[in-house]
PDB file of C-alpha atoms in Angstrom:
ATOM      1  CA  LYS P 279      98.560  99.611 106.106  1.00  0.00           C
ATOM      2  CA  GLN P 280      96.202  97.915 103.667  1.00  0.00           C
ATOM      3  CA  GLU P 281      97.834  96.283 100.658  1.00  0.00           C
ATOM      4  CA  VAL P 282      95.865  95.028  97.685  1.00  0.00           C
ATOM      5  CA  THR P 283      97.273  92.574  95.168  1.00  0.00           C
ATOM      6  CA  GLN P 284      95.756  91.545  91.867  1.00  0.00           C
ATOM      7  CA  ILE P 285      96.707  88.432  89.957  1.00  0.00           C
ATOM      8  CA  PRO P 286      97.347  88.042  87.104  1.00  0.00           C
ATOM      9  CA  ALA P 287      98.729  91.391  85.975  1.00  0.00           C
ATOM     10  CA  ALA P 288      97.686  90.631  82.412  1.00  0.00           C
ATOM     11  CA  LEU P 289      95.437  88.063  80.809  1.00  0.00           C
ATOM     12  CA  SER P 290      94.638  87.257  77.202  1.00  0.00           C
ATOM     13  CA  VAL P 291      91.759  84.920  76.365  1.00  0.00           C
ATOM     14  CA  PRO P 292      89.740  83.952  73.296  1.00  0.00           C
ATOM     15  CA  GLU P 293      86.243  85.288  72.957  1.00  0.00           C
ATOM     16  CA  GLY P 294      83.571  83.254  74.722  1.00  0.00           C
ATOM     17  CA  GLU P 295      85.771  82.004  77.524  1.00  0.00           C
ATOM     18  CA  ASN P 296      84.754  82.296  81.167  1.00  0.00           C
ATOM     19  CA  LEU P 297      87.443  83.872  83.303  1.00  0.00           C
ATOM     20  CA  VAL P 298      88.316  84.771  86.879  1.00  0.00           C
ATOM     21  CA  LEU P 299      90.280  87.751  88.125  1.00  0.00           C
ATOM     22  CA  ASN P 300      91.732  87.584  91.599  1.00  0.00           C
ATOM     23  CA  CYS P 301      92.198  90.185  94.299  1.00  0.00           C
ATOM     24  CA  SER P 302      93.716  89.755  97.750  1.00  0.00           C
ATOM     25  CA  PHE P 303      94.043  92.195 100.632  1.00  0.00           C
ATOM     26  CA  THR P 304      96.004  92.138 103.860  1.00  0.00           C
ATOM     27  CA  ASP P 305      93.652  93.797 106.363  1.00  0.00           C
ATOM     28  CA  SER P 306      90.255  92.142 106.705  1.00  0.00           C
ATOM     29  CA  ALA P 307      88.758  95.096 108.587  1.00  0.00           C
ATOM     30  CA  ILE P 308      87.080  96.527 105.519  1.00  0.00           C
ATOM     31  CA  TYR P 309      83.756  98.213 104.862  1.00  0.00           C
ATOM     32  CA  ASN P 310      83.372  97.135 101.293  1.00  0.00           C
ATOM     33  CA  LEU P 311      85.145  96.091  98.128  1.00  0.00           C
ATOM     34  CA  GLN P 312      84.573  97.633  94.728  1.00  0.00           C
ATOM     35  CA  TRP P 313      85.533  96.426  91.263  1.00  0.00           C
ATOM     36  CA  PHE P 314      86.188  99.022  88.582  1.00  0.00           C
ATOM     37  CA  ARG P 315      86.877  98.934  84.880  1.00  0.00           C
ATOM     38  CA  GLN P 316      89.266 101.381  83.223  1.00  0.00           C
ATOM     39  CA  ASP P 317      89.584 101.736  79.481  1.00  0.00           C
ATOM     40  CA  PRO P 318      92.825 103.198  78.078  1.00  0.00           C
ATOM     41  CA  GLY P 319      92.999 106.934  78.705  1.00  0.00           C
ATOM     42  CA  LYS P 320      89.634 106.940  80.434  1.00  0.00           C
ATOM     43  CA  GLY P 321      88.251 107.191  83.938  1.00  0.00           C
ATOM     44  CA  LEU P 322      87.077 104.476  86.293  1.00  0.00           C
ATOM     45  CA  THR P 323      83.694 102.849  85.849  1.00  0.00           C
ATOM     46  CA  SER P 324      82.248 101.083  88.867  1.00  0.00           C
ATOM     47  CA  LEU P 325      81.190  97.528  88.075  1.00  0.00           C
ATOM     48  CA  LEU P 326      80.226  95.983  91.383  1.00  0.00           C
ATOM     49  CA  LEU P 327      80.210  96.998  95.039  1.00  0.00           C
ATOM     50  CA  ILE P 328      80.174  94.369  97.770  1.00  0.00           C
ATOM     51  CA  GLN P 329      79.529  95.505 101.327  1.00  0.00           C
ATOM     52  CA  SER P 330      81.475  93.736 104.062  1.00  0.00           C
ATOM     53  CA  SER P 331      78.357  91.878 105.206  1.00  0.00           C
ATOM     54  CA  GLN P 332      77.751  90.436 101.737  1.00  0.00           C
ATOM     55  CA  ARG P 333      79.330  87.431 100.045  1.00  0.00           C
ATOM     56  CA  GLU P 334      78.703  88.269  96.410  1.00  0.00           C
ATOM     57  CA  GLN P 335      77.129  90.616  93.905  1.00  0.00           C
ATOM     58  CA  THR P 336      76.022  90.011  90.351  1.00  0.00           C
ATOM     59  CA  SER P 337      75.464  92.288  87.396  1.00  0.00           C
ATOM     60  CA  GLY P 338      74.776  90.734  84.021  1.00  0.00           C
ATOM     61  CA  ARG P 339      77.717  88.551  83.042  1.00  0.00           C
ATOM     62  CA  LEU P 340      79.734  89.719  86.044  1.00  0.00           C
ATOM     63  CA  ASN P 341      79.831  88.106  89.459  1.00  0.00           C
ATOM     64  CA  ALA P 342      82.035  89.250  92.308  1.00  0.00           C
ATOM     65  CA  SER P 343      82.607  87.341  95.516  1.00  0.00           C
ATOM     66  CA  LEU P 344      84.087  88.422  98.812  1.00  0.00           C
ATOM     67  CA  ASP P 345      85.705  86.330 101.526  1.00  0.00           C
ATOM     68  CA  LYS P 346      86.743  88.738 104.238  1.00  0.00           C
ATOM     69  CA  SER P 347      88.264  86.142 106.515  1.00  0.00           C
ATOM     70  CA  SER P 348      90.724  85.010 103.887  1.00  0.00           C
ATOM     71  CA  GLY P 349      91.224  88.462 102.404  1.00  0.00           C
ATOM     72  CA  ARG P 350      90.134  87.510  98.912  1.00  0.00           C
ATOM     73  CA  SER P 351      87.761  88.588  96.195  1.00  0.00           C
ATOM     74  CA  THR P 352      87.181  87.238  92.725  1.00  0.00           C
ATOM     75  CA  LEU P 353      85.564  88.778  89.669  1.00  0.00           C
ATOM     76  CA  TYR P 354      84.026  86.208  87.366  1.00  0.00           C
ATOM     77  CA  ILE P 355      83.271  87.211  83.779  1.00  0.00           C
ATOM     78  CA  ALA P 356      81.078  84.833  81.839  1.00  0.00           C
ATOM     79  CA  ALA P 357      81.186  84.416  78.079  1.00  0.00           C
ATOM     80  CA  SER P 358      83.836  87.076  77.551  1.00  0.00           C
ATOM     81  CA  GLN P 359      83.589  89.477  74.613  1.00  0.00           C
ATOM     82  CA  PRO P 360      86.155  91.709  72.873  1.00  0.00           C
ATOM     83  CA  GLY P 361      84.350  94.688  74.411  1.00  0.00           C
ATOM     84  CA  ASP P 362      85.371  93.412  77.846  1.00  0.00           C
ATOM     85  CA  SER P 363      88.988  94.272  77.043  1.00  0.00           C
ATOM     86  CA  ALA P 364      90.128  96.793  79.659  1.00  0.00           C
ATOM     87  CA  THR P 365      91.997  97.031  82.935  1.00  0.00           C
ATOM     88  CA  TYR P 366      90.063  95.754  85.937  1.00  0.00           C
ATOM     89  CA  LEU P 367      90.837  97.301  89.298  1.00  0.00           C
ATOM     90  CA  CYS P 368      89.960  95.956  92.702  1.00  0.00           C
ATOM     91  CA  ALA P 369      89.612  98.516  95.508  1.00  0.00           C
ATOM     92  CA  VAL P 370      89.132  97.878  99.203  1.00  0.00           C
ATOM     93  CA  GLY P 371      87.121 100.445 101.148  1.00  0.00           C
ATOM     94  CA  SER P 372      87.844 101.574 104.667  1.00  0.00           C
ATOM     95  CA  ALA P 373      86.479 104.516 106.625  1.00  0.00           C
ATOM     96  CA  ARG P 374      88.661 106.994 104.849  1.00  0.00           C
ATOM     97  CA  GLN P 375      89.646 105.729 101.465  1.00  0.00           C
ATOM     98  CA  LEU P 376      89.724 103.128  98.768  1.00  0.00           C
ATOM     99  CA  THR P 377      92.994 101.269  98.447  1.00  0.00           C
ATOM    100  CA  PHE P 378      93.555 100.056  94.915  1.00  0.00           C
ATOM    101  CA  GLY P 379      95.318  97.066  93.479  1.00  0.00           C
ATOM    102  CA  SER P 380      97.523  97.540  90.447  1.00  0.00           C
ATOM    103  CA  GLY P 381      94.940  96.015  88.146  1.00  0.00           C
ATOM    104  CA  THR P 382      94.577  93.151  85.689  1.00  0.00           C
ATOM    105  CA  GLN P 383      94.857  94.087  82.024  1.00  0.00           C
ATOM    106  CA  LEU P 384      92.396  91.884  80.140  1.00  0.00           C
ATOM    107  CA  THR P 385      92.452  91.305  76.398  1.00  0.00           C
ATOM    108  CA  VAL P 386      89.667  89.288  74.823  1.00  0.00           C
ATOM    109  CA  LEU P 387      90.614  88.121  71.345  1.00  0.00           C
ATOM    110  CA  PRO P 388      87.927  87.868  68.650  1.00  0.00           C
TER     111      PRO P 388
ATOM    112  CA  ASP T1065      72.756 113.297  87.714  1.00  0.00           C
ATOM    113  CA  ALA T1066      75.716 114.189  85.485  1.00  0.00           C
ATOM    114  CA  GLY T1067      78.159 112.344  87.722  1.00  0.00           C
ATOM    115  CA  VAL T1068      81.410 113.740  89.067  1.00  0.00           C
ATOM    116  CA  ILE T1069      82.585 116.537  86.796  1.00  0.00           C
ATOM    117  CA  GLN T1070      86.240 117.441  86.485  1.00  0.00           C
ATOM    118  CA  SER T1071      87.891 120.228  84.555  1.00  0.00           C
ATOM    119  CA  PRO T1072      89.954 120.649  82.572  1.00  0.00           C
ATOM    120  CA  ARG T1073      90.232 117.244  80.888  1.00  0.00           C
ATOM    121  CA  HIS T1074      93.764 117.969  79.766  1.00  0.00           C
ATOM    122  CA  GLU T1075      96.291 120.487  81.016  1.00  0.00           C
ATOM    123  CA  VAL T1076      99.746 121.160  79.643  1.00  0.00           C
ATOM    124  CA  THR T1077     101.836 123.663  81.547  1.00  0.00           C
ATOM    125  CA  GLU T1078     105.402 124.734  81.935  1.00  0.00           C
ATOM    126  CA  MET T1079     107.465 123.892  84.970  1.00  0.00           C
ATOM    127  CA  GLY T1080     107.044 126.479  87.695  1.00  0.00           C
ATOM    128  CA  GLN T1081     103.543 127.507  86.714  1.00  0.00           C
ATOM    129  CA  GLU T1082     100.522 127.222  88.972  1.00  0.00           C
ATOM    130  CA  VAL T1083      97.952 124.583  88.067  1.00  0.00           C
ATOM    131  CA  THR T1084      94.401 124.394  89.389  1.00  0.00           C
ATOM    132  CA  LEU T1085      92.234 121.342  88.910  1.00  0.00           C
ATOM    133  CA  ARG T1086      88.512 121.497  89.566  1.00  0.00           C
ATOM    134  CA  CYS T1087      85.872 119.032  90.686  1.00  0.00           C
ATOM    135  CA  LYS T1088      82.123 119.078  91.133  1.00  0.00           C
ATOM    136  CA  PRO T1089      80.915 116.060  93.131  1.00  0.00           C
ATOM    137  CA  ILE T1090      77.577 114.356  92.802  1.00  0.00           C
ATOM    138  CA  SER T1091      74.870 116.344  94.513  1.00  0.00           C
ATOM    139  CA  GLY T1092      74.138 114.923  97.950  1.00  0.00           C
ATOM    140  CA  HIS T1093      77.454 113.141  98.316  1.00  0.00           C
ATOM    141  CA  ASN T1094      79.226 114.278 101.468  1.00  0.00           C
ATOM    142  CA  SER T1095      82.672 112.777 100.889  1.00  0.00           C
ATOM    143  CA  LEU T1096      85.154 113.869  98.248  1.00  0.00           C
ATOM    144  CA  PHE T1097      88.490 112.350  97.353  1.00  0.00           C
ATOM    145  CA  TRP T1098      91.392 113.384  95.147  1.00  0.00           C
ATOM    146  CA  TYR T1099      93.475 110.560  93.659  1.00  0.00           C
ATOM    147  CA  ARG T1100      96.528 110.584  91.430  1.00  0.00           C
ATOM    148  CA  GLN T1101      97.317 107.832  88.926  1.00  0.00           C
ATOM    149  CA  THR T1102     100.744 107.130  87.469  1.00  0.00           C
ATOM    150  CA  MET T1103     102.182 104.124  85.738  1.00  0.00           C
ATOM    151  CA  MET T1104     104.759 103.647  88.462  1.00  0.00           C
ATOM    152  CA  ARG T1105     102.584 104.052  91.551  1.00  0.00           C
ATOM    153  CA  GLY T1106      99.066 103.293  90.356  1.00  0.00           C
ATOM    154  CA  LEU T1107      96.199 105.086  92.099  1.00  0.00           C
ATOM    155  CA  GLU T1108      97.116 106.971  95.245  1.00  0.00           C
ATOM    156  CA  LEU T1109      94.858 108.940  97.581  1.00  0.00           C
ATOM    157  CA  LEU T1110      95.960 112.537  97.958  1.00  0.00           C
ATOM    158  CA  ILE T1111      93.276 113.988 100.233  1.00  0.00           C
ATOM    159  CA  TYR T1112      89.841 113.183 101.609  1.00  0.00           C
ATOM    160  CA  PHE T1113      87.101 115.669 102.563  1.00  0.00           C
ATOM    161  CA  ASN T1114      84.020 114.875 104.590  1.00  0.00           C
ATOM    162  CA  ASN T1115      81.281 117.511 104.806  1.00  0.00           C
ATOM    163  CA  ASN T1116      83.709 120.001 103.201  1.00  0.00           C
ATOM    164  CA  VAL T1117      86.326 119.487 105.914  1.00  0.00           C
ATOM    165  CA  PRO T1118      89.716 117.958 105.078  1.00  0.00           C
ATOM    166  CA  ILE T1119      89.965 114.756 107.101  1.00  0.00           C
ATOM    167  CA  ASP T1120      93.115 113.123 105.785  1.00  0.00           C
ATOM    168  CA  ASP T1121      95.730 114.902 103.699  1.00  0.00           C
ATOM    169  CA  SER T1122      98.582 112.538 104.477  1.00  0.00           C
ATOM    170  CA  GLY T1123      98.803 111.585 100.815  1.00  0.00           C
ATOM    171  CA  MET T1124      99.560 115.096  99.630  1.00  0.00           C
ATOM    172  CA  PRO T1125     103.121 114.725  98.370  1.00  0.00           C
ATOM    173  CA  GLU T1126     104.497 118.064  99.532  1.00  0.00           C
ATOM    174  CA  ASP T1127     103.677 121.652 100.330  1.00  0.00           C
ATOM    175  CA  ARG T1128     103.397 122.519  96.669  1.00  0.00           C
ATOM    176  CA  PHE T1129     100.053 120.726  96.699  1.00  0.00           C
ATOM    177  CA  SER T1130      96.960 122.210  98.314  1.00  0.00           C
ATOM    178  CA  ALA T1131      93.265 121.388  98.159  1.00  0.00           C
ATOM    179  CA  LYS T1132      90.153 123.248  99.149  1.00  0.00           C
ATOM    180  CA  MET T1133      86.460 122.534  99.347  1.00  0.00           C
ATOM    181  CA  PRO T1134      84.701 125.856  99.938  1.00  0.00           C
ATOM    182  CA  ASN T1135      81.244 124.310  99.608  1.00  0.00           C
ATOM    183  CA  ALA T1136      79.537 120.985  99.053  1.00  0.00           C
ATOM    184  CA  SER T1137      79.516 121.339  95.276  1.00  0.00           C
ATOM    185  CA  PHE T1138      83.072 122.369  94.466  1.00  0.00           C
ATOM    186  CA  SER T1139      86.659 121.427  95.192  1.00  0.00           C
ATOM    187  CA  THR T1140      90.027 122.465  93.826  1.00  0.00           C
ATOM    188  CA  LEU T1141      93.454 120.880  93.814  1.00  0.00           C
ATOM    189  CA  LYS T1142      96.265 123.353  93.270  1.00  0.00           C
ATOM    190  CA  ILE T1143      99.912 122.723  92.478  1.00  0.00           C
ATOM    191  CA  GLN T1144     102.254 125.660  92.870  1.00  0.00           C
ATOM    192  CA  PRO T1145     104.900 125.586  91.496  1.00  0.00           C
ATOM    193  CA  SER T1146     104.398 122.611  89.208  1.00  0.00           C
ATOM    194  CA  GLU T1147     107.218 120.205  88.342  1.00  0.00           C
ATOM    195  CA  PRO T1148     107.577 117.574  85.581  1.00  0.00           C
ATOM    196  CA  ARG T1149     107.227 114.777  88.145  1.00  0.00           C
ATOM    197  CA  ASP T1150     103.714 116.004  88.863  1.00  0.00           C
ATOM    198  CA  SER T1151     102.638 114.778  85.441  1.00  0.00           C
ATOM    199  CA  ALA T1152      99.857 112.251  86.026  1.00  0.00           C
ATOM    200  CA  VAL T1153      96.125 111.754  85.771  1.00  0.00           C
ATOM    201  CA  TYR T1154      94.288 113.320  88.680  1.00  0.00           C
ATOM    202  CA  PHE T1155      90.914 111.865  89.597  1.00  0.00           C
ATOM    203  CA  CYS T1156      88.218 113.246  91.819  1.00  0.00           C
ATOM    204  CA  ALA T1157      85.693 110.890  93.395  1.00  0.00           C
ATOM    205  CA  SER T1158      82.677 111.384  95.595  1.00  0.00           C
ATOM    206  CA  SER T1159      80.727 109.125  97.903  1.00  0.00           C
ATOM    207  CA  LEU T1160      77.729 109.138 100.177  1.00  0.00           C
ATOM    208  CA  GLY T1161      79.071 108.269 103.593  1.00  0.00           C
ATOM    209  CA  GLY T1162      82.019 109.044 105.765  1.00  0.00           C
ATOM    210  CA  ALA T1163      83.782 107.747 108.797  1.00  0.00           C
ATOM    211  CA  GLY T1164      82.225 104.394 109.498  1.00  0.00           C
ATOM    212  CA  ARG T1165      80.570 103.630 106.214  1.00  0.00           C
ATOM    213  CA  ASN T1166      80.378 104.459 102.563  1.00  0.00           C
ATOM    214  CA  TYR T1167      78.204 103.411  99.679  1.00  0.00           C
ATOM    215  CA  GLY T1168      80.746 103.133  96.939  1.00  0.00           C
ATOM    216  CA  TYR T1169      82.719 105.722  95.060  1.00  0.00           C
ATOM    217  CA  THR T1170      81.930 107.479  91.793  1.00  0.00           C
ATOM    218  CA  PHE T1171      84.907 108.774  89.869  1.00  0.00           C
ATOM    219  CA  GLY T1172      85.189 111.657  87.458  1.00  0.00           C
ATOM    220  CA  SER T1173      86.832 111.311  84.061  1.00  0.00           C
ATOM    221  CA  GLY T1174      90.095 112.724  85.363  1.00  0.00           C
ATOM    222  CA  THR T1175      92.451 115.534  84.406  1.00  0.00           C
ATOM    223  CA  ARG T1176      95.557 114.528  82.490  1.00  0.00           C
ATOM    224  CA  LEU T1177      98.295 116.896  83.597  1.00  0.00           C
ATOM    225  CA  THR T1178     101.539 117.269  81.685  1.00  0.00           C
ATOM    226  CA  VAL T1179     104.240 119.529  83.067  1.00  0.00           C
ATOM    227  CA  VAL T1180     107.003 120.295  80.579  1.00  0.00           C
TER     228      VAL T1180
END
């Protein structure tokens, strides 16, 4: 059974700092990995999708990497802003479902 | 496209009542998923449909829960009778793909269910 772990559970940084969120998974037989953002009381917004054959994806200030062999992914956020404050969820895709980590709650202080 | 549409956004019901949650997936997507989110357990898959057929319902907690997908543009999740422990946010997601591959998931805004 796939297990997904996200570290740290919570992170507080000053505005402008570059930061890295970590995700690890136990079964490397994945199809893809997806990073989501969830604001309090809201739904999930897809940020980046990395297929299993890819090593990284970039969108604006966000960069996600994938190392299948080691079961790890990182989400890099450059020049963080208060508007980046949210919970970030890592989800590993198999044939039949996404398995989610418990998320990292990010607070960017002005 | 308007994305994945869920209704209602909020539902408050009394214990023992029937609750029906609704979902309209993105047009052209052939896979549909129902997830439940709670503080204690995070996001859990309840059921997965591919081409309107239920493929995996092992996450459905008990017989009080049922889901249907009568056509490619509509799905329901029903709880009968509802219990306070069913209180959670229920998300519907759709994807283009199926067994063997998918192209990422798009989630609806969720239905916040409170059973009193």
